[in-house]
Coordinates of C-alpha atoms in Angstrom, one line a residue:
M1 CA 0.0 0.0 0.0
L2 CA 1.1 3.5 -0.7
R3 CA 2.2 5.8 2.1
P4 CA 0.0 8.9 2.7
L5 CA 2.3 11.4 1.0
T6 CA 4.2 9.0 -1.3
G7 CA 0.8 8.0 -2.7
L8 CA 0.9 11.3 -4.5
L9 CA 4.4 10.4 -5.8
G10 CA 3.0 7.0 -6.8
I11 CA 0.5 8.8 -9.0
A12 CA 3.3 10.6 -10.7
L13 CA 5.0 7.2 -11.3
M14 CA 1.8 5.8 -12.8
L15 CA 1.4 8.7 -15.0
G16 CA 4.8 7.9 -16.3
A17 CA 3.9 4.3 -16.7
S18 CA -25.3 -5.9 -2.7
Q19 CA -26.5 -8.6 -0.8
A20 CA -26.9 -9.0 3.0
H21 CA -23.7 -10.8 3.5
A22 CA -20.7 -9.0 5.0
V23 CA -17.8 -8.1 2.9
L24 CA -15.7 -7.3 6.0
E25 CA -15.1 -9.4 9.1
V26 CA -15.2 -7.1 12.1
T27 CA -13.3 -8.2 15.2
V28 CA -12.7 -6.3 18.5
T29 CA -9.0 -6.8 19.2
E30 CA -8.9 -4.6 22.3
G31 CA -11.9 -3.2 24.2
V32 CA -12.3 -1.1 27.4
S33 CA -11.3 -2.8 30.6
G34 CA -14.4 -3.3 32.7
A35 CA -16.8 -2.9 29.8
I36 CA -20.4 -2.0 30.8
P37 CA -22.7 -5.1 31.0
V38 CA -25.8 -4.6 28.9
A39 CA -28.6 -7.2 28.6
V40 CA -30.2 -7.3 25.2
A41 CA -33.4 -9.4 25.2
P42 CA -34.9 -10.9 22.0
F43 CA -37.5 -8.5 20.7
E44 CA -40.9 -10.3 20.9
W45 CA -42.6 -10.7 17.5
R46 CA -46.4 -10.0 17.6
G47 CA -47.8 -11.4 14.4
E48 CA -47.4 -14.1 11.8
G49 CA -44.4 -14.9 9.6
E50 CA -41.6 -13.4 11.7
P51 CA -38.8 -11.9 9.5
E52 CA -35.4 -13.6 9.5
T53 CA -33.6 -10.4 10.5
R54 CA -33.2 -10.2 14.3
M55 CA -33.0 -6.6 15.4
S56 CA -31.9 -7.6 18.9
G57 CA -29.0 -9.6 17.3
I58 CA -27.9 -6.6 15.2
L59 CA -28.1 -4.3 18.3
G60 CA -26.1 -6.7 20.5
D61 CA -23.4 -7.1 17.8
N62 CA -23.1 -3.4 17.3
L63 CA -22.8 -2.7 21.0
H64 CA -20.2 -5.4 21.3
R65 CA -18.2 -4.0 18.4
S66 CA -18.1 -0.6 20.0
G67 CA -15.7 -2.1 22.6
L68 CA -17.5 -0.3 25.4
F69 CA -20.0 -3.0 26.4
E70 CA -20.2 -6.6 27.5
V71 CA -23.4 -7.8 25.9
L72 CA -25.5 -10.3 27.9
R73 CA -27.8 -12.5 25.8
E74 CA -28.1 -15.8 27.6
D75 CA -30.0 -16.8 30.8
L76 CA -31.9 -13.6 30.9
P77 CA -35.2 -13.0 32.7
S78 CA -38.2 -13.4 30.3
G79 CA -41.4 -11.6 29.6
A80 CA -40.4 -8.0 29.7
T81 CA -41.1 -5.9 26.6
G82 CA -41.8 -2.5 28.1
P83 CA -42.1 -0.4 31.3
A84 CA -45.3 -2.2 32.5
D85 CA -43.5 -5.6 32.9
F86 CA -40.0 -4.5 33.7
I87 CA -38.7 -5.5 37.2
P88 CA -35.1 -4.4 37.9
E89 CA -34.1 -7.0 40.5
P90 CA -33.9 -10.1 38.2
W91 CA -31.9 -8.2 35.6
G92 CA -29.5 -7.0 38.3
A93 CA -29.1 -10.6 39.5
A94 CA -28.2 -11.6 35.9
G95 CA -25.3 -9.1 36.0
A96 CA -26.8 -6.3 33.9
E97 CA -26.4 -2.6 34.5
Y98 CA -28.5 -1.7 31.6
V99 CA -31.3 -3.5 29.8
V100 CA -32.8 -3.2 26.3
V101 CA -36.2 -4.9 25.7
G102 CA -38.7 -4.5 22.9
S103 CA -41.2 -5.9 20.5
K104 CA -42.0 -5.9 16.8
R105 CA -45.3 -6.1 14.9
P106 CA -46.2 -6.1 11.2
D107 CA -48.0 -3.0 9.8
G108 CA -48.6 -3.4 6.1
D109 CA -45.3 -3.2 4.3
R110 CA -43.6 -2.0 7.5
V111 CA -42.5 -3.4 10.8
V112 CA -43.2 -1.3 13.9
V113 CA -40.5 -1.6 16.5
D114 CA -41.1 -0.6 20.1
F115 CA -38.1 -0.7 22.5
H116 CA -36.9 0.7 25.8
V117 CA -33.7 1.2 27.6
F118 CA -33.5 0.8 31.4
D119 CA -30.8 1.7 34.0
V120 CA -31.0 -1.2 36.4
L121 CA -29.0 0.3 39.2
A122 CA -31.0 3.6 39.1
E123 CA -34.2 1.6 38.5
E124 CA -35.3 4.0 35.8
R125 CA -36.1 4.1 32.1
L126 CA -33.7 6.1 30.1
G127 CA -35.9 6.2 27.0
G128 CA -38.4 4.5 24.8
W129 CA -39.1 4.7 21.1
R130 CA -41.5 3.5 18.4
I131 CA -39.9 3.3 15.0
P132 CA -41.7 2.2 11.7
V133 CA -39.2 0.4 9.5
P134 CA -39.8 -0.8 5.9
A135 CA -39.9 -4.6 5.9
D136 CA -37.1 -4.8 3.4
M137 CA -34.8 -2.5 5.4
L138 CA -34.8 -4.2 8.8
R139 CA -31.0 -4.4 9.0
R140 CA -30.8 -0.6 8.6
G141 CA -33.5 -0.3 11.2
G142 CA -31.4 -2.4 13.5
H143 CA -28.6 0.1 13.1
R144 CA -30.9 3.0 13.9
V145 CA -32.1 1.2 17.0
S146 CA -28.4 0.7 18.0
D147 CA -27.7 4.5 17.5
L148 CA -30.5 5.4 19.9
V149 CA -29.5 2.8 22.5
F150 CA -25.9 3.9 22.4
E151 CA -26.9 7.5 22.9
A152 CA -29.3 6.7 25.7
I153 CA -26.5 5.0 27.7
T154 CA -23.4 7.0 26.8
G155 CA -24.9 10.4 26.0
D156 CA -23.1 10.4 22.6
P157 CA -24.8 9.9 19.3
G158 CA -24.3 6.4 17.7
A159 CA -22.7 6.0 14.3
F160 CA -24.0 2.5 13.4
S161 CA -26.4 3.9 10.7
A162 CA -23.5 5.4 8.8
R163 CA -21.9 3.6 5.9
I164 CA -18.3 3.1 4.9
A165 CA -16.7 3.4 1.5
F166 CA -13.5 1.6 0.7
V167 CA -11.5 0.1 -2.2
Q168 CA -11.3 -3.6 -2.5
V169 CA -8.5 -5.2 -4.5
Q170 CA -8.9 -8.6 -6.1
R171 CA -5.8 -10.3 -7.4
D172 CA -6.1 -12.6 -10.4
G173 CA -2.7 -14.0 -11.4
D174 CA -0.6 -11.0 -12.4
G175 CA -3.7 -8.8 -12.7
R176 CA -5.7 -6.8 -10.2
E177 CA -9.3 -5.5 -10.1
F178 CA -10.1 -2.5 -8.1
R179 CA -13.7 -2.2 -6.7
L180 CA -15.2 0.9 -5.1
Q181 CA -17.4 -0.6 -2.4
V182 CA -20.1 0.9 0.0
A183 CA -21.3 -1.2 2.9
N184 CA -23.0 -0.8 6.3
S185 CA -20.8 0.1 9.3
D186 CA -20.6 -3.6 10.2
G187 CA -19.5 -4.6 6.7
A188 CA -22.9 -6.0 5.7
N189 CA -24.9 -5.2 2.5
P190 CA -21.9 -4.5 0.3
R191 CA -22.5 -2.8 -3.0
T192 CA -19.9 -2.3 -5.8
L193 CA -20.2 1.2 -7.2
Y194 CA -17.4 0.9 -9.7
R195 CA -14.8 -1.6 -10.8
S196 CA -11.7 -1.3 -12.9
S197 CA -8.4 -3.0 -13.8
D198 CA -6.8 0.4 -13.1
P199 CA -6.3 1.9 -9.6
V200 CA -9.1 3.6 -7.7
M201 CA -8.2 5.6 -4.6
S202 CA -9.2 8.4 -2.2
P203 CA -13.0 8.1 -1.9
A204 CA -14.7 11.0 0.0
W205 CA -18.3 11.4 0.8
S206 CA -20.5 14.4 0.0
P207 CA -22.0 16.1 3.1
D208 CA -25.5 14.6 2.4
G209 CA -24.0 11.1 2.0
N210 CA -25.6 10.8 -1.5
E211 CA -22.4 11.1 -3.6
L212 CA -18.7 10.1 -3.5
V213 CA -15.7 11.7 -5.2
Y214 CA -12.6 9.6 -5.9
V215 CA -9.6 9.3 -8.1
S216 CA -9.5 6.8 -11.0
F217 CA -6.8 5.9 -13.5
E218 CA -9.2 4.4 -16.1
N219 CA -8.1 6.9 -18.8
R220 CA -4.4 6.3 -18.2
Q221 CA -4.0 9.3 -15.9
S222 CA -5.3 10.3 -12.5
E223 CA -8.8 11.8 -12.8
V224 CA -11.3 12.9 -10.2
F225 CA -14.8 11.6 -10.6
R226 CA -18.1 12.5 -8.9
H227 CA -20.4 9.4 -8.4
D228 CA -24.1 9.4 -7.4
V229 CA -24.4 6.5 -5.0
R230 CA -28.1 5.9 -5.7
S231 CA -28.3 6.3 -9.5
G232 CA -24.8 5.3 -10.4
E233 CA -24.3 8.4 -12.5
R234 CA -20.6 9.5 -12.6
V235 CA -19.1 12.7 -13.9
S236 CA -15.4 13.7 -14.4
L237 CA -14.5 16.8 -12.4
A238 CA -10.8 17.1 -12.9
R239 CA -8.6 15.8 -15.7
F240 CA -5.9 18.4 -16.0
R241 CA -2.4 17.8 -17.2
G242 CA -0.3 16.1 -14.5
I243 CA -1.7 15.0 -11.1
N244 CA -5.3 15.2 -10.1
S245 CA -5.7 13.8 -6.5
A246 CA -7.0 13.9 -2.9
P247 CA -10.5 15.4 -3.4
A248 CA -12.3 16.6 -0.3
W249 CA -15.9 18.1 -0.1
S250 CA -16.6 21.3 1.8
P251 CA -19.1 21.0 4.6
D252 CA -21.7 23.0 2.7
G253 CA -21.3 20.9 -0.5
R254 CA -20.4 23.8 -2.7
Y255 CA -16.6 23.3 -3.1
L256 CA -14.1 20.6 -3.7
A257 CA -10.6 21.0 -2.4
L258 CA -8.0 18.9 -4.3
S259 CA -4.4 18.7 -5.2
L260 CA -3.4 19.5 -8.8
S261 CA -0.1 19.8 -10.6
R262 CA -1.5 21.4 -13.7
D263 CA 0.8 24.5 -13.2
G264 CA 3.9 22.7 -12.0
S265 CA 4.3 21.3 -8.5
P266 CA 1.2 19.8 -6.7
N267 CA -0.7 22.6 -5.0
I268 CA -4.1 22.8 -3.2
Y269 CA -7.0 24.2 -5.4
R270 CA -10.6 24.9 -4.7
L271 CA -13.2 23.9 -7.3
D272 CA -16.6 25.6 -7.2
L273 CA -19.0 22.7 -8.0
Q274 CA -21.8 25.1 -9.1
S275 CA -19.8 27.4 -11.4
G276 CA -16.9 25.2 -12.3
D277 CA -14.5 28.0 -11.3
L278 CA -11.1 26.8 -10.1
E279 CA -9.0 28.8 -7.6
Q280 CA -5.4 28.0 -6.6
L281 CA -5.0 28.3 -2.8
T282 CA -1.3 27.4 -2.2
R283 CA 1.6 28.5 -4.3
S284 CA 4.6 26.4 -3.4
S285 CA 7.3 24.4 -5.2
A286 CA 6.8 21.6 -2.6
I287 CA 4.2 18.9 -2.6
E288 CA 0.9 20.2 -1.2
T289 CA -1.7 17.5 -0.9
E290 CA -4.4 15.8 1.2
P291 CA -6.7 18.7 2.0
A292 CA -9.3 18.3 4.8
W293 CA -12.0 20.9 5.8
S294 CA -12.9 22.0 9.3
P295 CA -16.6 21.4 10.2
D296 CA -17.4 25.1 9.8
G297 CA -15.8 25.3 6.4
G298 CA -13.5 28.1 7.4
T299 CA -10.2 26.2 7.5
I300 CA -8.4 23.7 5.3
Y301 CA -5.8 21.4 6.7
F302 CA -3.3 19.8 4.4
T303 CA 0.0 18.0 4.0
S304 CA 3.1 19.7 2.7
D305 CA 6.8 19.0 2.6
R306 CA 7.7 22.7 2.2
A307 CA 9.9 22.4 5.4
G308 CA 11.8 19.4 3.9
A309 CA 9.6 16.6 5.3
P310 CA 5.8 16.0 5.3
Q311 CA 4.0 18.0 8.0
I312 CA 0.4 19.1 8.6
Y313 CA -0.4 22.8 7.8
R314 CA -3.6 24.8 8.1
M315 CA -4.9 27.8 6.2
D316 CA -8.1 29.8 5.8
A317 CA -10.5 28.4 3.2
D318 CA -9.5 31.2 0.8
G319 CA -5.8 30.3 1.0
G320 CA -4.8 32.9 3.5
D321 CA -2.9 32.7 6.9
V322 CA -0.9 29.5 6.2
R323 CA 0.6 28.0 9.4
R324 CA 2.4 24.8 10.3
L325 CA 0.5 22.7 12.8
T326 CA 2.6 19.7 13.6
F327 CA 6.1 19.8 15.1
E328 CA 6.2 16.6 17.3
S329 CA 7.8 14.2 14.7
G330 CA 9.7 14.2 11.5
Y331 CA 6.8 13.0 9.5
A332 CA 3.1 13.9 9.6
A333 CA 0.5 13.4 6.8
G334 CA -3.0 12.3 6.0
V335 CA -5.0 14.6 8.3
T336 CA -8.6 14.0 9.2
V337 CA -10.6 16.5 11.3
S338 CA -13.0 15.5 14.2
P339 CA -16.7 16.3 13.6
D340 CA -16.5 18.8 16.5
G341 CA -13.5 20.5 15.0
D342 CA -11.5 20.3 18.3
S343 CA -8.9 17.8 17.2
V344 CA -7.2 16.3 14.2
V345 CA -5.9 12.8 13.6
Y346 CA -2.9 12.1 11.3
V347 CA -0.3 9.6 10.4
E348 CA 2.9 10.0 12.3
G349 CA 6.1 8.5 11.1
G350 CA 9.0 7.3 13.3
D351 CA 10.7 4.3 14.8
G352 CA 10.5 2.5 11.5
G353 CA 6.7 2.6 11.1
F354 CA 3.6 4.7 10.8
R355 CA 1.0 5.2 13.5
L356 CA -2.0 7.4 14.2
A357 CA -1.8 10.4 16.5
R358 CA -4.4 12.8 17.7
L359 CA -3.6 16.5 18.2
D360 CA -6.0 18.5 20.4
L361 CA -6.1 21.9 18.8
G362 CA -6.8 23.7 22.1
D363 CA -4.0 22.6 24.4
R364 CA -1.9 21.0 21.6
R365 CA -1.6 17.8 23.4
V366 CA -0.7 14.8 21.2
T367 CA -2.0 11.3 21.9
R368 CA -0.6 8.3 20.1
L369 CA -3.6 6.1 19.1
T370 CA -1.9 3.1 17.5
D371 CA 1.5 1.4 17.9
S372 CA 4.2 1.6 15.2
G373 CA 3.0 -0.2 12.1
N374 CA 1.8 0.8 8.7
A375 CA -1.3 2.9 9.3
E376 CA -2.7 5.3 6.7
S377 CA -5.8 7.0 5.4
P378 CA -7.6 7.8 8.7
S379 CA -11.3 8.7 8.6
F380 CA -13.4 10.0 11.6
A381 CA -16.7 8.4 12.4
P382 CA -19.5 11.0 12.0
N383 CA -20.0 11.0 15.8
G384 CA -16.3 11.4 16.4
S385 CA -16.0 8.3 18.6
M386 CA -13.8 6.1 16.3
I387 CA -11.3 6.5 13.5
L388 CA -11.2 4.1 10.6
Y389 CA -7.9 3.6 8.9
A390 CA -6.0 1.2 6.6
I391 CA -3.1 -1.1 7.5
S392 CA -0.7 -2.9 5.3
E393 CA 0.4 -6.3 6.5
G394 CA 3.2 -7.4 4.2
T395 CA 1.6 -7.0 0.7
R396 CA -2.0 -7.3 2.0
G397 CA -4.2 -4.5 3.1
V398 CA -6.8 -4.6 5.9
L399 CA -8.7 -2.0 7.8
G400 CA -8.5 -1.1 11.5
S401 CA -10.4 1.2 13.7
V402 CA -9.5 2.9 17.0
S403 CA -11.5 4.9 19.5
R404 CA -10.8 8.6 19.9
D405 CA -8.9 7.9 23.2
G406 CA -7.0 4.9 21.8
R407 CA -8.5 2.4 24.2
V408 CA -10.7 0.4 21.7
H409 CA -9.2 -1.3 18.7
Q410 CA -10.9 -3.3 16.0
R411 CA -9.8 -5.1 12.8
L412 CA -11.9 -5.2 9.6
E413 CA -10.6 -7.8 7.3
G414 CA -11.9 -8.4 3.8
R415 CA -13.5 -11.8 3.3
D416 CA -12.4 -11.6 -0.3
G417 CA -9.3 -9.8 -1.4
E418 CA -7.6 -6.9 0.4
V419 CA -9.2 -3.6 1.5
R420 CA -7.8 0.0 1.7
E421 CA -8.7 3.7 1.4
P422 CA -11.6 3.8 4.0
A423 CA -14.1 6.7 4.3
W424 CA -16.9 6.9 6.8
S425 CA -20.1 8.5 5.6
P426 CA -22.0 11.3 7.4
L427 CA -25.1 10.4 9.4
G428 CA -28.6 10.9 8.1
E429 CA -28.0 10.2 4.5

């Protein structure tokens, strides 16, 4: 896999030369010590012909994968589906601190889901919801239920309803096929948006989650495409002479920041998606790449080697007030910005490897999130709780995720081929 900055150099070298199954296997490799015990009871079905999709199973799996919870599913008290029949003592005896109970019933072409979250120790209900879900979208409904339960217990929004985009690479003898994939946050319901024998890289979501931009080499040069996830329509946005790379959507959806070498060295440009106007923001003889917007759209962070080695810089969205941001190591690249704008995560080089580090923008405290290895392409979850990233293991690529504080680690391994270039979608698409 290409290193974050040398990926751009790799482009220069190349210029010279939907089903319900899961495409990713998600494993928690390190969770929080003393995880919170949560009992998830099977949701009672009130009707005929119960669907195969088990919402309580999806909920339990999601809570377990968060790394914050110990999910109890066996030897639980029976009979409770709501406040009227919930008695705290038996659940406390079963070891639960929190309990989720619920029921489902058919309603035409929908399934109505009623569920409740209880704090056993406080002997109180934290919340109750009734959600109508299309009968053919029960898995997505299970992720929505998971979001609400996660928020009721932790106070933070869940991100299970978000999707992930990534590039899957299939090797066939000496050849390779690159597939741009979109899947649920748990790797289920994969959908191939585009496939090519030429490299595909750098997917990035639109703010509404309906489109992706990415780089493709299908026309024997790097080219930035805009792709409608629902209709499949795709349009070329940048095919200038030289390098076209690292597209990033502005939070309001109006602009695209990207790195172009059309006028010499790679620099950061801003493309107005409405008018087509292109504005050069940086003017350097160094490599300027990997732009990332602040949530308010007022700042662009980017990677530059203008000081002799890759470091993270920031500038106003119009290109003014450029300042270096990272000083803690000899290599920093591939920045991603937290949804609250208070911190950035980037790839830090050193000790013979590449790891993820988080910089708090207020107090400038740096936290190392992963050990030395081969991390790259970090992407924040839309609720800011986790960071998805790529790892190279020898010649094979897999994905990893780590919590914002570095305590929870997961591995997402492709069932078929290798995976790279992850991007987490916004919520509410």
